[in-house]
Short mmCIF file of N, CA and C in Angstrom, two decimals:
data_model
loop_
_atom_site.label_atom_id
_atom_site.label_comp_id
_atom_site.label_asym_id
_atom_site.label_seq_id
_atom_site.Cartn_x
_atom_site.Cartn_y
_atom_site.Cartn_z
N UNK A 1 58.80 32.96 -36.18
CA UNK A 1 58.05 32.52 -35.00
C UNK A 1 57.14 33.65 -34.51
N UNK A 2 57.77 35.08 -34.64
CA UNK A 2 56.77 35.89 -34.01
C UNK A 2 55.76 35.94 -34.84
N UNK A 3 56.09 35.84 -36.14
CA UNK A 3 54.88 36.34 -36.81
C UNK A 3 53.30 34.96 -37.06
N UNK A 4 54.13 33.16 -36.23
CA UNK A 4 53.11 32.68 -36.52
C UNK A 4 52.35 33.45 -35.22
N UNK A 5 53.21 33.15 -34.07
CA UNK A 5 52.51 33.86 -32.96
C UNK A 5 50.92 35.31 -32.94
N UNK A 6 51.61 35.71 -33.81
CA UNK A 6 50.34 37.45 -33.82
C UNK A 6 49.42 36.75 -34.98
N UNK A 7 49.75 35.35 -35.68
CA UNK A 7 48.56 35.20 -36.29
C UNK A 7 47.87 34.63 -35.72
N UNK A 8 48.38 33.72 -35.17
CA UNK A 8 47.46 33.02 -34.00
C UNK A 8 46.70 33.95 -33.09
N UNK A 9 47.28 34.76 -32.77
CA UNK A 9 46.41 35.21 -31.70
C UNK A 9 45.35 36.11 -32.09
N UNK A 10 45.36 36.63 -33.30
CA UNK A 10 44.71 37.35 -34.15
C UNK A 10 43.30 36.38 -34.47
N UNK A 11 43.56 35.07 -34.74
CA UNK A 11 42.70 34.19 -35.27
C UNK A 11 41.56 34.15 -34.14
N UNK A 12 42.64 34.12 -33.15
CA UNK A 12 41.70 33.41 -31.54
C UNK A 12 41.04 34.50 -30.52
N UNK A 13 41.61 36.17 -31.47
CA UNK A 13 40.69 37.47 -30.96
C UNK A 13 39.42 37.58 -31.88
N UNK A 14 39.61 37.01 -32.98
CA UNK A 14 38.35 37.21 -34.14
C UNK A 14 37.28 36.23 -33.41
N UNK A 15 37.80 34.62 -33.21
CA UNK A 15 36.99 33.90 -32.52
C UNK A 15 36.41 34.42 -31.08
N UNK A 16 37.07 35.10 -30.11
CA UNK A 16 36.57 35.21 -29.34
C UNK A 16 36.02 36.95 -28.96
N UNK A 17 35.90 37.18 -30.13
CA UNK A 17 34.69 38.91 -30.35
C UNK A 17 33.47 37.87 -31.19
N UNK A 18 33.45 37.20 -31.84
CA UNK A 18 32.62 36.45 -32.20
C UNK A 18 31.74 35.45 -30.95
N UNK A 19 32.23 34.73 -30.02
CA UNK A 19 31.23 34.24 -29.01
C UNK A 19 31.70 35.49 -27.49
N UNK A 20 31.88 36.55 -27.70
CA UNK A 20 31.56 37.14 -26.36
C UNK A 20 30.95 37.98 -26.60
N UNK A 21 30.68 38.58 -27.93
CA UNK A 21 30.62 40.37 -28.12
C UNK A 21 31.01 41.42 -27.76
N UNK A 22 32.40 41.53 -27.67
CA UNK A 22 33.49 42.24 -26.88
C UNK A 22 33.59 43.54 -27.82
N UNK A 23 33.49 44.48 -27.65
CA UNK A 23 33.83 45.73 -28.67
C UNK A 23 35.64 45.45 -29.22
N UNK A 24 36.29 44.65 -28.67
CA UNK A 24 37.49 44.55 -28.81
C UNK A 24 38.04 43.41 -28.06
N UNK A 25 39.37 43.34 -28.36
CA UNK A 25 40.04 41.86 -28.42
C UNK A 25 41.63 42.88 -27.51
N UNK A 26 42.20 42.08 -26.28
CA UNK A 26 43.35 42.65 -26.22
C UNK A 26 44.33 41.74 -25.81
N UNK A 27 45.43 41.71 -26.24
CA UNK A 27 46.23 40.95 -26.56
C UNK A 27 47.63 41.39 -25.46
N UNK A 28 48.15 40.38 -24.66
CA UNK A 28 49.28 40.76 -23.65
C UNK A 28 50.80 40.02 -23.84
N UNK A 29 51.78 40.51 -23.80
CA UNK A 29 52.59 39.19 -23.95
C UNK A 29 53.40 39.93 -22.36
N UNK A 30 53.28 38.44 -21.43
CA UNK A 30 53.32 38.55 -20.24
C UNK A 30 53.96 37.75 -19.55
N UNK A 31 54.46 37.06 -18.73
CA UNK A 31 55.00 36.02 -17.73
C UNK A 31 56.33 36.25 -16.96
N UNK A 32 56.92 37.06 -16.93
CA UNK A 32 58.00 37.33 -16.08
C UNK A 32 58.54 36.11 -14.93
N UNK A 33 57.71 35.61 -14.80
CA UNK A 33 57.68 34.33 -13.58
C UNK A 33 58.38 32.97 -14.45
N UNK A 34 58.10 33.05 -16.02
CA UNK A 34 58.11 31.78 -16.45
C UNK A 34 59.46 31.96 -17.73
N UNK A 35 59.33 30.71 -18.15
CA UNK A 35 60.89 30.71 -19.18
C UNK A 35 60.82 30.70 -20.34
N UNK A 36 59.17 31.24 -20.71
CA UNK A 36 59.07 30.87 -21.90
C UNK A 36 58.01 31.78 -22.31
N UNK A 37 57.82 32.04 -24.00
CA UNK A 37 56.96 33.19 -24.37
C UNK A 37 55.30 32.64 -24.17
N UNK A 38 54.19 33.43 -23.67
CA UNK A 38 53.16 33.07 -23.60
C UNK A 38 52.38 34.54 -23.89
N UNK A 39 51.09 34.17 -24.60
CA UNK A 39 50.86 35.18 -24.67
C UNK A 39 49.17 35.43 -24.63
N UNK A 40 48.89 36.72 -23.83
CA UNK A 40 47.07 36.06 -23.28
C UNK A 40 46.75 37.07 -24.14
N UNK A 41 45.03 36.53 -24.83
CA UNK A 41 44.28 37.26 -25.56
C UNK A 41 42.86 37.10 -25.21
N UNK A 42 41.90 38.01 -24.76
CA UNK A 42 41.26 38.12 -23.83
C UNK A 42 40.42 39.64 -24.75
N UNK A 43 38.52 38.99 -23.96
CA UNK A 43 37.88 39.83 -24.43
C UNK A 43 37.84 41.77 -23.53
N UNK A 44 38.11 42.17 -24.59
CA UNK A 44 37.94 43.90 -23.81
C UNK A 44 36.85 44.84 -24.01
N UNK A 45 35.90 44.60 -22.38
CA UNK A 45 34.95 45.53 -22.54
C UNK A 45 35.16 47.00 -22.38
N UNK A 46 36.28 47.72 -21.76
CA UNK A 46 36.52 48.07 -20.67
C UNK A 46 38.27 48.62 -20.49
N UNK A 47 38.68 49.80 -20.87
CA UNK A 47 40.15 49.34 -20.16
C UNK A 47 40.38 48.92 -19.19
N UNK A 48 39.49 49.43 -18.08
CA UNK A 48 40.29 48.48 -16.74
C UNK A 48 40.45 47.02 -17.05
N UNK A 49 39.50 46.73 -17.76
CA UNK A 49 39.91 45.09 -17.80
C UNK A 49 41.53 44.65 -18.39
N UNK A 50 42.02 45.74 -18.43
CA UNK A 50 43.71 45.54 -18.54
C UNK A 50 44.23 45.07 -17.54
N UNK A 51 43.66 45.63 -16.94
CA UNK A 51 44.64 45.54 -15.05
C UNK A 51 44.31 44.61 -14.61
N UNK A 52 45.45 43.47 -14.52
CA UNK A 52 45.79 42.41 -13.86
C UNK A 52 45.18 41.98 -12.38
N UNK A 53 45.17 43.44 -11.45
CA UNK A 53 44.95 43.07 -9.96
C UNK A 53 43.19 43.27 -10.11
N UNK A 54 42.66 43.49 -11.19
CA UNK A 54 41.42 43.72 -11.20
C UNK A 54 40.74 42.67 -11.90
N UNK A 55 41.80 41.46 -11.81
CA UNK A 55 41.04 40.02 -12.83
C UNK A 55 39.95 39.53 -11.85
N UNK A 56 39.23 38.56 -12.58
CA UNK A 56 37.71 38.09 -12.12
C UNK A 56 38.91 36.56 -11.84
N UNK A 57 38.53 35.73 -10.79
CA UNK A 57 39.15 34.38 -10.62
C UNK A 57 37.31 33.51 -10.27
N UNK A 58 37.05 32.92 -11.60
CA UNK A 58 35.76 32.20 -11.48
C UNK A 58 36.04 31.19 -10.86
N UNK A 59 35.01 30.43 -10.47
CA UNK A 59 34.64 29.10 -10.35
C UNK A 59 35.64 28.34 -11.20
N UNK A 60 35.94 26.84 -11.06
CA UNK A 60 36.29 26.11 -11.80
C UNK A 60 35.17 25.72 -12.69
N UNK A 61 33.93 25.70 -12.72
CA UNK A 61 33.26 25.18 -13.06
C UNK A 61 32.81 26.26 -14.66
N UNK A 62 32.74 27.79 -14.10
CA UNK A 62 32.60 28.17 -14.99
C UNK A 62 33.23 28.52 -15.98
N UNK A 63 34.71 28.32 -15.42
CA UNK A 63 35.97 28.25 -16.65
C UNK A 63 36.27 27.01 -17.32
N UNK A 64 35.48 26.00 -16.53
CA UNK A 64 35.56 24.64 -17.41
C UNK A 64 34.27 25.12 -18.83
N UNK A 65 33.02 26.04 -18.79
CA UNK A 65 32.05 26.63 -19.48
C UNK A 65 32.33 27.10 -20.48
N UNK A 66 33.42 28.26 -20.18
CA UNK A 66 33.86 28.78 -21.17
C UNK A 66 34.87 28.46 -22.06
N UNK A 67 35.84 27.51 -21.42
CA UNK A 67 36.47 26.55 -22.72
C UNK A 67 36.43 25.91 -23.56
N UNK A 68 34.99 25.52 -22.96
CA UNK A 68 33.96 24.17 -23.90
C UNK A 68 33.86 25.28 -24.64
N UNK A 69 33.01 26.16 -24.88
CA UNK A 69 32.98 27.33 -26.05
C UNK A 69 34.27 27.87 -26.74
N UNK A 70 35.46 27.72 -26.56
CA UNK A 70 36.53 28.09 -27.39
C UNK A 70 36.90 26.94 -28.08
N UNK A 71 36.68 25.89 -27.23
CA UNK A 71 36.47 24.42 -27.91
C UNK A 71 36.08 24.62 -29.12
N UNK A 72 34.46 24.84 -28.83
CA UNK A 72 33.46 24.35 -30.02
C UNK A 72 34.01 25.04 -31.10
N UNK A 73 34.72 26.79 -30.91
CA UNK A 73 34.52 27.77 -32.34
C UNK A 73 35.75 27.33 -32.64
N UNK A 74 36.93 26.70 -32.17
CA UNK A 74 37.84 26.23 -32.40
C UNK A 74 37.89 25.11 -33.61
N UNK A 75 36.83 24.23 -33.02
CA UNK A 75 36.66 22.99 -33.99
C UNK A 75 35.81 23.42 -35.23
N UNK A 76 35.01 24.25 -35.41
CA UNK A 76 34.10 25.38 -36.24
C UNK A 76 35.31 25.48 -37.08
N UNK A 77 36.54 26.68 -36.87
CA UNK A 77 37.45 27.31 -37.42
C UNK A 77 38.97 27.17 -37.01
N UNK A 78 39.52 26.37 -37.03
CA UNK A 78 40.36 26.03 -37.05
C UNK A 78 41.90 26.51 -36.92
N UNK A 79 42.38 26.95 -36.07
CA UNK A 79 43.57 28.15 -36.07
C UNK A 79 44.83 27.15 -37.25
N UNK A 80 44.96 27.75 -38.11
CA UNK A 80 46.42 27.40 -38.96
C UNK A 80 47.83 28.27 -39.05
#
């Protein structure tokens, strides 16, 4: 299981240095709140963009934007 896990997320850091142009891809495994493994992978310009209390909280509108784009490279390439 872990190892489909780091491929997946590997797949979905390649896809998303590909539509952001991120010098890098960083990968968290996080939730303390919840009961189950989740794990965020997210473009890195920046270390601060590590830090949690320093997240951006968009619009709904523009996070509905940027999904449609993980959408599209999704349906492009296909995570297996």
């Amino acid at each position: 299981l872990y190892l489909h896990l780091m491929r997946v997320a590997q797949q979905l850091a390649r896809l998303q240095r590909k539509i952001y142009m991120s010098p890098k891809v960083a990968m968290a495994a996080v939730g303390m709140s919840v009961d189950h493994t989740h794990i965020h992978v997210f473009p890195l310009y920046a270390e601060k963009d590590i830090d949690p209390d320093g997240a951006k909280h968009p619009p709904s509108e523009e996070i509905t934007v940027e999904a449609e784009k993980l959408r599209a490279a999704l349906l492009e390439h296909p995570i297996v």
